[in-house]
mmCIF file of C-alpha atoms in Angstrom:
data_model
loop_
_atom_site.group_PDB
_atom_site.id
_atom_site.type_symbol
_atom_site.label_atom_id
_atom_site.label_comp_id
_atom_site.label_asym_id
_atom_site.label_seq_id
_atom_site.Cartn_x
_atom_site.Cartn_y
_atom_site.Cartn_z
ATOM 1 C CA UNK A 1 -19.028 11.879 -27.784
ATOM 2 C CA UNK A 2 -18.198 15.554 -27.382
ATOM 3 C CA UNK A 3 -15.574 17.880 -28.696
ATOM 4 C CA UNK A 4 -14.189 21.009 -27.081
ATOM 5 C CA UNK A 5 -11.452 22.680 -29.064
ATOM 6 C CA UNK A 6 -10.254 24.606 -26.016
ATOM 7 C CA UNK A 7 -9.951 21.541 -23.753
ATOM 8 C CA UNK A 8 -6.545 20.550 -22.399
ATOM 9 C CA UNK A 9 -5.350 17.054 -21.559
ATOM 10 C CA UNK A 10 -6.296 17.447 -17.901
ATOM 11 C CA UNK A 11 -9.765 18.601 -18.913
ATOM 12 C CA UNK A 12 -10.224 15.319 -20.764
ATOM 13 C CA UNK A 13 -8.867 13.436 -17.740
ATOM 14 C CA UNK A 14 -11.380 15.101 -15.418
ATOM 15 C CA UNK A 15 -14.261 14.475 -17.820
ATOM 16 C CA UNK A 16 -13.320 10.811 -18.137
ATOM 17 C CA UNK A 17 -13.143 10.459 -14.362
ATOM 18 C CA UNK A 18 -16.589 12.026 -13.977
ATOM 19 C CA UNK A 19 -18.018 9.219 -16.114
ATOM 20 C CA UNK A 20 -16.885 6.802 -13.403
ATOM 21 C CA UNK A 21 -19.151 8.514 -10.896
ATOM 22 C CA UNK A 22 -22.092 6.898 -12.697
ATOM 23 C CA UNK A 23 -20.868 3.408 -11.806
ATOM 24 C CA UNK A 24 -20.780 1.736 -8.386
ATOM 25 C CA UNK A 25 -17.444 0.093 -9.263
ATOM 26 C CA UNK A 26 -14.685 1.974 -11.017
ATOM 27 C CA UNK A 27 -10.915 2.288 -11.121
ATOM 28 C CA UNK A 28 -8.719 4.975 -12.616
ATOM 29 C CA UNK A 29 -5.014 5.350 -13.115
ATOM 30 C CA UNK A 30 -5.165 9.136 -13.503
ATOM 31 C CA UNK A 31 -7.629 11.656 -12.109
ATOM 32 C CA UNK A 32 -7.580 15.435 -12.082
ATOM 33 C CA UNK A 33 -9.263 17.564 -9.428
ATOM 34 C CA UNK A 34 -11.465 14.634 -8.401
ATOM 35 C CA UNK A 35 -10.269 14.236 -4.824
ATOM 36 C CA UNK A 36 -12.998 13.380 -2.352
ATOM 37 C CA UNK A 37 -15.124 11.680 -4.995
ATOM 38 C CA UNK A 38 -16.159 7.991 -4.896
ATOM 39 C CA UNK A 39 -13.470 6.981 -7.372
ATOM 40 C CA UNK A 40 -10.745 4.381 -7.023
ATOM 41 C CA UNK A 41 -7.369 5.837 -7.945
ATOM 42 C CA UNK A 42 -4.579 3.384 -8.789
ATOM 43 C CA UNK A 43 -1.009 4.611 -8.685
ATOM 44 C CA UNK A 44 0.718 4.965 -12.038
ATOM 45 C CA UNK A 45 2.279 1.799 -13.467
ATOM 46 C CA UNK A 46 5.387 0.766 -11.549
ATOM 47 C CA UNK A 47 8.442 -1.079 -12.807
ATOM 48 C CA UNK A 48 9.380 -4.532 -11.621
ATOM 49 C CA UNK A 49 12.148 -3.270 -9.314
ATOM 50 C CA UNK A 50 13.020 -2.656 -5.689
ATOM 51 C CA UNK A 51 13.101 1.079 -6.390
ATOM 52 C CA UNK A 52 9.456 0.868 -7.439
ATOM 53 C CA UNK A 53 8.512 -1.076 -4.295
ATOM 54 C CA UNK A 54 10.081 1.723 -2.234
ATOM 55 C CA UNK A 55 7.809 4.277 -3.942
ATOM 56 C CA UNK A 56 4.561 2.606 -2.927
ATOM 57 C CA UNK A 57 4.214 3.788 0.666
ATOM 58 C CA UNK A 58 5.102 7.481 0.166
ATOM 59 C CA UNK A 59 2.988 7.753 -2.982
ATOM 60 C CA UNK A 60 -0.015 6.085 -1.359
ATOM 61 C CA UNK A 61 0.263 8.461 1.587
ATOM 62 C CA UNK A 62 0.362 11.451 -0.758
ATOM 63 C CA UNK A 63 -2.642 10.124 -2.699
ATOM 64 C CA UNK A 64 -4.618 10.102 0.531
ATOM 65 C CA UNK A 65 -3.612 13.670 1.342
ATOM 66 C CA UNK A 66 -4.765 14.733 -2.134
ATOM 67 C CA UNK A 67 -8.226 13.352 -1.430
ATOM 68 C CA UNK A 68 -7.895 9.950 -3.116
ATOM 69 C CA UNK A 69 -8.540 7.758 -0.091
ATOM 70 C CA UNK A 70 -9.748 4.801 -2.145
ATOM 71 C CA UNK A 71 -6.336 4.158 -3.678
ATOM 72 C CA UNK A 72 -4.509 1.086 -4.925
ATOM 73 C CA UNK A 73 -0.688 0.769 -4.903
ATOM 74 C CA UNK A 74 -0.489 -0.328 -8.542
ATOM 75 C CA UNK A 75 -0.081 -4.131 -8.820
ATOM 76 C CA UNK A 76 1.966 -6.691 -6.915
ATOM 77 C CA UNK A 77 5.424 -6.801 -8.455
ATOM 78 C CA UNK A 78 4.704 -3.810 -10.693
ATOM 79 C CA UNK A 79 2.119 -2.946 -13.324
ATOM 80 C CA UNK A 80 4.443 -1.737 -16.044
ATOM 81 C CA UNK A 81 3.936 -4.414 -18.704
ATOM 82 C CA UNK A 82 7.173 -3.702 -20.524
ATOM 83 C CA UNK A 83 9.168 -4.394 -17.357
ATOM 84 C CA UNK A 84 8.161 -8.065 -17.529
ATOM 85 C CA UNK A 85 9.154 -8.685 -21.136
ATOM 86 C CA UNK A 86 11.899 -11.225 -21.800
ATOM 87 C CA UNK A 87 11.966 -12.484 -18.184
ATOM 88 C CA UNK A 88 11.731 -16.253 -17.927
ATOM 89 C CA UNK A 89 9.414 -17.674 -15.300
ATOM 90 C CA UNK A 90 12.318 -19.155 -13.333
ATOM 91 C CA UNK A 91 14.309 -15.890 -13.355
ATOM 92 C CA UNK A 92 11.990 -13.649 -11.327
ATOM 93 C CA UNK A 93 13.263 -12.143 -8.082
ATOM 94 C CA UNK A 94 10.882 -14.025 -5.834
ATOM 95 C CA UNK A 95 11.735 -11.970 -2.754
ATOM 96 C CA UNK A 96 10.702 -8.824 -4.624
ATOM 97 C CA UNK A 97 7.303 -10.309 -5.499
ATOM 98 C CA UNK A 98 6.741 -11.467 -1.914
ATOM 99 C CA UNK A 99 7.758 -8.148 -0.349
ATOM 100 C CA UNK A 100 5.616 -6.270 -2.855
ATOM 101 C CA UNK A 101 2.631 -8.418 -1.846
ATOM 102 C CA UNK A 102 3.332 -7.610 1.791
ATOM 103 C CA UNK A 103 3.239 -3.867 1.083
ATOM 104 C CA UNK A 104 -0.116 -4.337 -0.665
ATOM 105 C CA UNK A 105 -1.638 -6.603 1.974
ATOM 106 C CA UNK A 106 -2.681 -3.847 4.399
ATOM 107 C CA UNK A 107 -3.473 -1.201 1.807
ATOM 108 C CA UNK A 108 -7.090 -0.380 0.813
ATOM 109 C CA UNK A 109 -6.792 -2.507 -2.342
ATOM 110 C CA UNK A 110 -4.637 -5.411 -3.480
ATOM 111 C CA UNK A 111 -4.186 -6.366 -7.127
ATOM 112 C CA UNK A 112 -2.049 -8.861 -9.011
ATOM 113 C CA UNK A 113 -0.489 -8.511 -12.429
ATOM 114 C CA UNK A 114 2.040 -11.263 -13.018
ATOM 115 C CA UNK A 115 0.428 -14.508 -11.804
ATOM 116 C CA UNK A 116 2.219 -15.570 -8.593
ATOM 117 C CA UNK A 117 1.267 -19.234 -9.071
ATOM 118 C CA UNK A 118 3.243 -19.246 -12.324
ATOM 119 C CA UNK A 119 6.500 -17.760 -11.063
ATOM 120 C CA UNK A 120 6.820 -18.478 -7.334
ATOM 121 C CA UNK A 121 8.050 -21.523 -5.490
ATOM 122 C CA UNK A 122 5.535 -23.466 -3.444
ATOM 123 C CA UNK A 123 6.839 -21.861 -0.247
ATOM 124 C CA UNK A 124 6.772 -18.295 -1.567
ATOM 125 C CA UNK A 125 3.363 -18.759 -3.160
ATOM 126 C CA UNK A 126 2.071 -19.813 0.261
ATOM 127 C CA UNK A 127 3.411 -16.559 1.745
ATOM 128 C CA UNK A 128 1.624 -14.476 -0.899
ATOM 129 C CA UNK A 129 -1.573 -16.431 -0.339
ATOM 130 C CA UNK A 130 -1.356 -15.656 3.380
ATOM 131 C CA UNK A 131 -0.946 -11.974 2.537
ATOM 132 C CA UNK A 132 -4.119 -12.080 0.434
ATOM 133 C CA UNK A 133 -5.910 -13.792 3.323
ATOM 134 C CA UNK A 134 -4.611 -11.139 5.731
ATOM 135 C CA UNK A 135 -5.989 -8.448 3.429
ATOM 136 C CA UNK A 136 -9.380 -10.166 3.460
ATOM 137 C CA UNK A 137 -9.285 -10.485 7.243
ATOM 138 C CA UNK A 138 -8.683 -6.737 7.557
ATOM 139 C CA UNK A 139 -11.542 -6.032 5.131
ATOM 140 C CA UNK A 140 -14.108 -4.878 7.741
ATOM 141 C CA UNK A 141 -11.533 -2.590 9.365
ATOM 142 C CA UNK A 142 -10.519 -1.087 6.006
ATOM 143 C CA UNK A 143 -14.162 -0.612 5.010
ATOM 144 C CA UNK A 144 -14.841 1.247 8.247
ATOM 145 C CA UNK A 145 -12.177 3.794 7.322
ATOM 146 C CA UNK A 146 -13.395 3.928 3.733
ATOM 147 C CA UNK A 147 -16.811 4.966 5.030
ATOM 148 C CA UNK A 148 -15.145 7.480 7.332
ATOM 149 C CA UNK A 149 -13.154 8.893 4.403
ATOM 150 C CA UNK A 150 -16.417 9.424 2.503
ATOM 151 C CA UNK A 151 -17.676 11.578 5.358
ATOM 152 C CA UNK A 152 -14.517 13.433 6.418
ATOM 153 C CA UNK A 153 -12.015 13.114 3.566
ATOM 154 C CA UNK A 154 -9.465 11.705 5.999
ATOM 155 C CA UNK A 155 -6.978 9.267 4.428
ATOM 156 C CA UNK A 156 -7.131 5.535 5.017
ATOM 157 C CA UNK A 157 -3.369 5.135 4.536
ATOM 158 C CA UNK A 158 -1.643 7.798 6.592
ATOM 159 C CA UNK A 159 1.800 9.284 6.927
ATOM 160 C CA UNK A 160 3.345 8.730 10.340
ATOM 161 C CA UNK A 161 3.642 12.509 10.815
ATOM 162 C CA UNK A 162 -0.030 12.959 9.909
ATOM 163 C CA UNK A 163 -1.211 10.585 12.618
ATOM 164 C CA UNK A 164 1.456 11.441 15.202
ATOM 165 C CA UNK A 165 2.580 15.031 14.616
ATOM 166 C CA UNK A 166 5.611 16.600 16.263
ATOM 167 C CA UNK A 167 7.262 13.308 17.219
ATOM 168 C CA UNK A 168 10.069 13.531 14.662
ATOM 169 C CA UNK A 169 8.414 11.169 12.177
ATOM 170 C CA UNK A 170 8.183 13.517 9.197
ATOM 171 C CA UNK A 171 10.917 11.715 7.223
ATOM 172 C CA UNK A 172 9.660 8.158 7.790
ATOM 173 C CA UNK A 173 8.830 6.806 4.331
ATOM 174 C CA UNK A 174 8.905 3.032 4.790
ATOM 175 C CA UNK A 175 6.076 2.541 7.283
ATOM 176 C CA UNK A 176 2.540 3.874 7.476
ATOM 177 C CA UNK A 177 -0.604 3.949 9.558
ATOM 178 C CA UNK A 178 -3.683 2.051 8.424
ATOM 179 C CA UNK A 179 -6.411 4.082 10.044
ATOM 180 C CA UNK A 180 -5.508 5.175 13.557
ATOM 181 C CA UNK A 181 -4.876 1.770 15.096
ATOM 182 C CA UNK A 182 -2.355 -0.188 13.003
ATOM 183 C CA UNK A 183 1.217 0.726 12.118
ATOM 184 C CA UNK A 184 2.462 -1.285 9.134
ATOM 185 C CA UNK A 185 6.202 -1.679 8.530
ATOM 186 C CA UNK A 186 6.896 -3.829 5.446
ATOM 187 C CA UNK A 187 10.375 -4.583 4.184
ATOM 188 C CA UNK A 188 10.900 -2.669 0.933
ATOM 189 C CA UNK A 189 14.358 -3.935 0.035
ATOM 190 C CA UNK A 190 16.192 -7.242 -0.063
ATOM 191 C CA UNK A 191 16.973 -7.456 3.653
ATOM 192 C CA UNK A 192 15.807 -9.685 6.485
ATOM 193 C CA UNK A 193 15.731 -7.028 9.182
ATOM 194 C CA UNK A 194 14.648 -3.427 9.524
ATOM 195 C CA UNK A 195 14.244 -0.562 11.965
ATOM 196 C CA UNK A 196 10.791 0.489 13.098
ATOM 197 C CA UNK A 197 9.967 3.880 14.587
ATOM 198 C CA UNK A 198 7.167 3.521 17.111
ATOM 199 C CA UNK A 199 5.284 6.650 18.225
ATOM 200 C CA UNK A 200 4.467 7.183 21.877
ATOM 201 C CA UNK A 201 2.136 4.638 23.393
ATOM 202 C CA UNK A 202 2.057 0.885 23.895
ATOM 203 C CA UNK A 203 2.205 -1.295 20.785
ATOM 204 C CA UNK A 204 1.680 -5.018 20.171
ATOM 205 C CA UNK A 205 3.216 -6.585 17.080
ATOM 206 C CA UNK A 206 1.975 -9.307 14.743
ATOM 207 C CA UNK A 207 3.657 -11.923 16.942
ATOM 208 C CA UNK A 208 2.025 -10.723 20.171
ATOM 209 C CA UNK A 209 5.086 -8.949 21.596
ATOM 210 C CA UNK A 210 4.533 -5.593 23.317
ATOM 211 C CA UNK A 211 6.732 -2.518 22.823
ATOM 212 C CA UNK A 212 7.034 0.835 24.530
ATOM 213 C CA UNK A 213 6.590 3.609 21.991
ATOM 214 C CA UNK A 214 8.707 6.674 21.418
ATOM 215 C CA UNK A 215 11.647 4.488 20.424
ATOM 216 C CA UNK A 216 13.285 2.874 17.416
ATOM 217 C CA UNK A 217 13.606 -0.909 17.324
ATOM 218 C CA UNK A 218 15.580 -3.193 15.053
ATOM 219 C CA UNK A 219 13.538 -6.297 14.309
ATOM 220 C CA UNK A 220 14.097 -9.521 12.424
ATOM 221 C CA UNK A 221 11.929 -9.842 9.330
ATOM 222 C CA UNK A 222 12.299 -13.200 7.559
ATOM 223 C CA UNK A 223 10.725 -13.343 4.136
ATOM 224 C CA UNK A 224 7.466 -14.808 5.425
ATOM 225 C CA UNK A 225 6.837 -11.964 7.920
ATOM 226 C CA UNK A 226 4.951 -8.699 7.463
ATOM 227 C CA UNK A 227 5.504 -6.665 10.645
ATOM 228 C CA UNK A 228 2.556 -4.644 11.871
ATOM 229 C CA UNK A 229 1.802 -3.132 15.248
ATOM 230 C CA UNK A 230 -1.478 -2.463 17.005
ATOM 231 C CA UNK A 231 -1.787 0.573 19.244
ATOM 232 C CA UNK A 232 -3.178 -0.860 22.456
ATOM 233 C CA UNK A 233 -3.021 2.256 24.650
#
């Protein structure tokens, strides 16, 4: 233990984060001036709400720009414990939990708080399980960009404007690039369709359909679908 009478709250935060550098596995919810270090930074606790789901992509992109490439978008459905109080198991908004899992699936990390097997129907639990399996399948790809981030500081989760500057994508907040190859466009509200802005190039979606970039497309997104697009040329 140490005591520094002149230390501020952020000084304590930085000192606590530095302790994590001694461990091969760590996770923090708040760091200060520790960008570029081998520390996992989880977003602050989110409410169980659609508004919170809509914060995940922009905040993860900003975390990457601040040097926290190894970031986690809080927990599926929200990590704010108080938000789950007094909700019966059969009263959860199942679509919210599923869509939250889809946002997490192609992020660097994926964590669960409320147990999906306790609150979801058989059909919706199967969707969330497929999202976890998709995350595992993308593991080698994500790890490649984690290693790259350690060398260059470049984000793993990237703003559209960051990856494709000067194409009018600076205000796109509901889709992101995972590395430089995959565009991920989850649904972050209670709809079954959405618009996707594709940068220039040729793209192939999760269903094998090809698209010409530089355009906006309206696509159907039933609850079981997480749209993502691979840049093929």
